[in-house]
């Protein structure tokens, strides 16, 4: 509890002394996958960003689930100045999913589990006016998943025989878009 209180005080103090933007990903919204976030200044050329993204799709094609939830906290370094021009970010965050992995698209198998991602983001901020900016970004990295594999055609049981959780690690592009950002203070 003390750690949560300390993090809350640090966030409030940073927020009271800095610019903070509320962000909404217009690219993922186009496919009905909400992605919202907040970004605040923590240094002369650094910011802290955190966003959540969720897909509530039961399926794109009628039988392959496409549900996932991600949380992505990220430290960003801006080369020119905060919220203007190129930046790079480092992040690590958890996810929960019920999804058919890319290498199973032509099968009757899907995965239900959780994981974590460790990676980097490259982006560019374009100031539109005093209150709005565009954040164009792409990122990816290492995803480590822990899952149970099931059949989506009614076949009972799991397709994989791992005793507890099956594990899968892979390098993936897993984030990107165009965030419309609104300055709160």
mmCIF file of C-alpha atoms in Angstrom:
data_model
loop_
_atom_site.group_PDB
_atom_site.id
_atom_site.type_symbol
_atom_site.label_atom_id
_atom_site.label_comp_id
_atom_site.label_asym_id
_atom_site.label_seq_id
_atom_site.Cartn_x
_atom_site.Cartn_y
_atom_site.Cartn_z
ATOM 1 C CA UNK A 1 0.000 0.000 0.000
ATOM 2 C CA UNK A 2 2.879 2.350 0.791
ATOM 3 C CA UNK A 3 4.297 1.853 -2.733
ATOM 4 C CA UNK A 4 0.950 2.782 -4.306
ATOM 5 C CA UNK A 5 0.729 5.915 -2.142
ATOM 6 C CA UNK A 6 4.302 6.927 -3.054
ATOM 7 C CA UNK A 7 3.614 6.433 -6.786
ATOM 8 C CA UNK A 8 0.396 8.449 -6.482
ATOM 9 C CA UNK A 9 2.221 11.357 -4.757
ATOM 10 C CA UNK A 10 4.984 11.294 -7.410
ATOM 11 C CA UNK A 11 2.383 11.299 -10.201
ATOM 12 C CA UNK A 12 0.461 14.202 -8.626
ATOM 13 C CA UNK A 13 3.609 16.250 -8.085
ATOM 14 C CA UNK A 14 4.752 15.622 -11.666
ATOM 15 C CA UNK A 15 1.268 16.443 -12.923
ATOM 16 C CA UNK A 16 1.097 19.731 -10.997
ATOM 17 C CA UNK A 17 4.446 20.902 -12.434
ATOM 18 C CA UNK A 18 4.126 19.698 -16.000
ATOM 19 C CA UNK A 19 2.201 19.472 -19.215
ATOM 20 C CA UNK A 20 -0.155 16.525 -19.383
ATOM 21 C CA UNK A 21 -1.950 15.182 -22.453
ATOM 22 C CA UNK A 22 -4.953 12.885 -22.691
ATOM 23 C CA UNK A 23 -4.576 10.696 -25.817
ATOM 24 C CA UNK A 24 -6.925 8.728 -28.077
ATOM 25 C CA UNK A 25 -5.699 6.464 -30.905
ATOM 26 C CA UNK A 26 -7.690 7.346 -34.026
ATOM 27 C CA UNK A 27 -6.154 4.498 -36.072
ATOM 28 C CA UNK A 28 -7.257 1.686 -33.752
ATOM 29 C CA UNK A 29 -10.634 3.369 -33.189
ATOM 30 C CA UNK A 30 -11.304 2.882 -36.909
ATOM 31 C CA UNK A 31 -11.372 -0.905 -36.325
ATOM 32 C CA UNK A 32 -13.287 -0.544 -33.025
ATOM 33 C CA UNK A 33 -10.297 -1.263 -30.775
ATOM 34 C CA UNK A 34 -10.140 1.546 -28.186
ATOM 35 C CA UNK A 35 -6.680 2.756 -27.165
ATOM 36 C CA UNK A 36 -6.526 5.638 -24.677
ATOM 37 C CA UNK A 37 -3.673 7.040 -22.647
ATOM 38 C CA UNK A 38 -2.143 9.864 -20.702
ATOM 39 C CA UNK A 39 1.330 11.387 -21.023
ATOM 40 C CA UNK A 40 3.015 13.762 -18.613
ATOM 41 C CA UNK A 41 6.370 15.497 -18.349
ATOM 42 C CA UNK A 42 8.954 14.071 -15.935
ATOM 43 C CA UNK A 43 12.086 15.890 -17.074
ATOM 44 C CA UNK A 44 13.533 18.436 -19.489
ATOM 45 C CA UNK A 45 13.227 16.093 -22.491
ATOM 46 C CA UNK A 46 11.508 13.078 -20.938
ATOM 47 C CA UNK A 47 7.891 12.112 -20.458
ATOM 48 C CA UNK A 48 5.974 9.231 -18.923
ATOM 49 C CA UNK A 49 3.167 7.758 -20.997
ATOM 50 C CA UNK A 50 0.724 5.013 -20.077
ATOM 51 C CA UNK A 51 -2.016 3.638 -22.302
ATOM 52 C CA UNK A 52 -4.531 0.847 -22.331
ATOM 53 C CA UNK A 53 -5.852 -0.918 -25.403
ATOM 54 C CA UNK A 54 -8.645 -3.474 -25.620
ATOM 55 C CA UNK A 55 -10.289 -5.526 -28.321
ATOM 56 C CA UNK A 56 -13.733 -6.822 -27.438
ATOM 57 C CA UNK A 57 -14.185 -8.653 -30.741
ATOM 58 C CA UNK A 58 -15.568 -12.138 -30.301
ATOM 59 C CA UNK A 59 -14.155 -12.834 -33.761
ATOM 60 C CA UNK A 60 -13.304 -11.185 -37.089
ATOM 61 C CA UNK A 61 -14.296 -14.223 -39.137
ATOM 62 C CA UNK A 62 -16.962 -15.963 -37.019
ATOM 63 C CA UNK A 63 -14.794 -18.563 -35.300
ATOM 64 C CA UNK A 64 -11.357 -17.147 -34.363
ATOM 65 C CA UNK A 65 -11.422 -15.094 -31.124
ATOM 66 C CA UNK A 66 -9.739 -11.675 -31.131
ATOM 67 C CA UNK A 67 -10.023 -10.427 -27.534
ATOM 68 C CA UNK A 68 -7.091 -8.791 -25.772
ATOM 69 C CA UNK A 69 -6.273 -6.179 -23.140
ATOM 70 C CA UNK A 70 -2.904 -4.432 -22.847
ATOM 71 C CA UNK A 71 -1.364 -1.928 -20.433
ATOM 72 C CA UNK A 72 1.728 -0.085 -21.663
ATOM 73 C CA UNK A 73 3.687 2.227 -19.338
ATOM 74 C CA UNK A 74 6.538 3.925 -21.208
ATOM 75 C CA UNK A 75 9.394 6.368 -20.604
ATOM 76 C CA UNK A 76 9.982 8.597 -23.635
ATOM 77 C CA UNK A 77 12.984 10.700 -24.641
ATOM 78 C CA UNK A 78 12.245 13.625 -26.995
ATOM 79 C CA UNK A 79 15.182 14.710 -29.162
ATOM 80 C CA UNK A 80 14.092 18.295 -29.892
ATOM 81 C CA UNK A 81 11.728 19.257 -27.094
ATOM 82 C CA UNK A 82 8.893 17.544 -25.274
ATOM 83 C CA UNK A 83 5.789 17.011 -27.398
ATOM 84 C CA UNK A 84 7.460 18.288 -30.569
ATOM 85 C CA UNK A 85 9.353 16.195 -33.111
ATOM 86 C CA UNK A 86 10.963 12.751 -32.883
ATOM 87 C CA UNK A 87 11.087 10.623 -29.737
ATOM 88 C CA UNK A 88 11.966 7.094 -28.652
ATOM 89 C CA UNK A 89 10.413 5.200 -25.791
ATOM 90 C CA UNK A 90 11.082 2.099 -23.729
ATOM 91 C CA UNK A 91 8.193 0.140 -22.252
ATOM 92 C CA UNK A 92 7.210 -3.000 -20.404
ATOM 93 C CA UNK A 93 3.647 -4.086 -19.777
ATOM 94 C CA UNK A 94 1.206 -6.938 -19.233
ATOM 95 C CA UNK A 95 -1.513 -8.330 -21.474
ATOM 96 C CA UNK A 96 -4.398 -10.794 -21.302
ATOM 97 C CA UNK A 97 -5.725 -12.448 -24.437
ATOM 98 C CA UNK A 98 -8.019 -14.931 -26.103
ATOM 99 C CA UNK A 99 -6.732 -14.807 -29.644
ATOM 100 C CA UNK A 100 -5.638 -16.884 -32.603
ATOM 101 C CA UNK A 101 -1.899 -16.357 -33.035
ATOM 102 C CA UNK A 102 -0.639 -15.256 -36.449
ATOM 103 C CA UNK A 103 0.936 -18.647 -37.188
ATOM 104 C CA UNK A 104 -2.393 -20.462 -36.499
ATOM 105 C CA UNK A 105 -4.635 -18.392 -38.817
ATOM 106 C CA UNK A 106 -5.274 -21.343 -41.149
ATOM 107 C CA UNK A 107 -6.108 -23.783 -38.318
ATOM 108 C CA UNK A 108 -8.917 -24.454 -35.836
ATOM 109 C CA UNK A 109 -6.721 -23.498 -32.832
ATOM 110 C CA UNK A 110 -6.598 -20.461 -30.551
ATOM 111 C CA UNK A 111 -4.821 -19.406 -27.366
ATOM 112 C CA UNK A 112 -6.200 -18.131 -24.052
ATOM 113 C CA UNK A 113 -3.672 -16.688 -21.611
ATOM 114 C CA UNK A 114 -1.583 -13.803 -20.394
ATOM 115 C CA UNK A 115 1.854 -12.378 -21.012
ATOM 116 C CA UNK A 116 4.173 -9.427 -20.888
ATOM 117 C CA UNK A 117 5.851 -7.245 -23.476
ATOM 118 C CA UNK A 118 9.235 -5.512 -23.334
ATOM 119 C CA UNK A 119 10.071 -3.209 -26.197
ATOM 120 C CA UNK A 120 10.578 0.165 -27.779
ATOM 121 C CA UNK A 121 8.528 2.792 -29.572
ATOM 122 C CA UNK A 122 9.572 5.332 -32.201
ATOM 123 C CA UNK A 123 7.319 8.303 -32.767
ATOM 124 C CA UNK A 124 6.841 11.841 -33.977
ATOM 125 C CA UNK A 125 4.745 14.608 -32.365
ATOM 126 C CA UNK A 126 3.128 17.298 -34.514
ATOM 127 C CA UNK A 127 1.704 20.313 -32.676
ATOM 128 C CA UNK A 128 -1.627 21.339 -34.191
ATOM 129 C CA UNK A 129 -2.241 24.274 -31.817
ATOM 130 C CA UNK A 130 -1.839 25.140 -28.109
ATOM 131 C CA UNK A 131 -4.192 22.349 -26.999
ATOM 132 C CA UNK A 132 -3.901 19.559 -29.599
ATOM 133 C CA UNK A 133 -1.113 17.482 -31.082
ATOM 134 C CA UNK A 134 -0.760 14.326 -33.152
ATOM 135 C CA UNK A 135 1.447 11.501 -31.900
ATOM 136 C CA UNK A 136 2.359 9.167 -34.786
ATOM 137 C CA UNK A 137 4.095 6.050 -33.466
ATOM 138 C CA UNK A 138 5.051 2.412 -34.022
ATOM 139 C CA UNK A 139 6.575 -0.084 -31.653
ATOM 140 C CA UNK A 140 7.265 -3.651 -30.840
ATOM 141 C CA UNK A 141 9.559 -5.958 -28.983
ATOM 142 C CA UNK A 142 9.643 -9.245 -27.138
ATOM 143 C CA UNK A 143 6.364 -10.844 -26.076
ATOM 144 C CA UNK A 144 6.392 -13.718 -23.611
ATOM 145 C CA UNK A 145 3.080 -15.539 -23.424
ATOM 146 C CA UNK A 146 1.680 -18.145 -21.044
ATOM 147 C CA UNK A 147 -1.418 -19.813 -22.459
ATOM 148 C CA UNK A 148 -3.664 -22.792 -22.896
ATOM 149 C CA UNK A 149 -4.350 -23.806 -26.486
ATOM 150 C CA UNK A 150 -7.911 -24.759 -27.428
ATOM 151 C CA UNK A 151 -9.873 -25.771 -30.513
ATOM 152 C CA UNK A 152 -12.446 -23.326 -31.887
ATOM 153 C CA UNK A 153 -14.505 -25.956 -33.718
ATOM 154 C CA UNK A 154 -16.043 -27.651 -30.682
ATOM 155 C CA UNK A 155 -13.344 -30.289 -30.238
ATOM 156 C CA UNK A 156 -13.014 -30.804 -26.457
ATOM 157 C CA UNK A 157 -9.781 -30.291 -24.537
ATOM 158 C CA UNK A 158 -6.532 -28.553 -25.286
ATOM 159 C CA UNK A 159 -4.505 -29.056 -28.453
ATOM 160 C CA UNK A 160 -1.213 -28.678 -26.593
ATOM 161 C CA UNK A 161 -0.177 -30.986 -23.767
ATOM 162 C CA UNK A 162 1.777 -28.648 -21.459
ATOM 163 C CA UNK A 163 1.332 -29.621 -17.818
ATOM 164 C CA UNK A 164 0.487 -26.112 -16.575
ATOM 165 C CA UNK A 165 0.938 -23.283 -19.059
ATOM 166 C CA UNK A 166 2.335 -23.499 -22.544
ATOM 167 C CA UNK A 167 4.912 -20.778 -23.150
ATOM 168 C CA UNK A 168 5.704 -18.840 -26.272
ATOM 169 C CA UNK A 169 8.177 -16.028 -26.808
ATOM 170 C CA UNK A 170 8.531 -14.036 -29.990
ATOM 171 C CA UNK A 171 9.604 -10.689 -31.411
ATOM 172 C CA UNK A 172 6.552 -8.818 -32.710
ATOM 173 C CA UNK A 173 5.342 -5.411 -33.841
ATOM 174 C CA UNK A 174 2.424 -4.854 -31.445
ATOM 175 C CA UNK A 175 1.656 -1.157 -31.172
ATOM 176 C CA UNK A 176 1.159 1.772 -33.447
ATOM 177 C CA UNK A 177 -1.194 4.417 -34.646
ATOM 178 C CA UNK A 178 -2.016 8.097 -34.537
ATOM 179 C CA UNK A 179 -2.902 9.463 -31.118
ATOM 180 C CA UNK A 180 -4.949 12.637 -31.057
ATOM 181 C CA UNK A 181 -3.679 14.302 -27.872
ATOM 182 C CA UNK A 182 -5.425 17.006 -25.826
ATOM 183 C CA UNK A 183 -3.451 19.170 -23.373
ATOM 184 C CA UNK A 184 -5.090 19.148 -19.932
ATOM 185 C CA UNK A 185 -3.067 21.963 -18.313
#
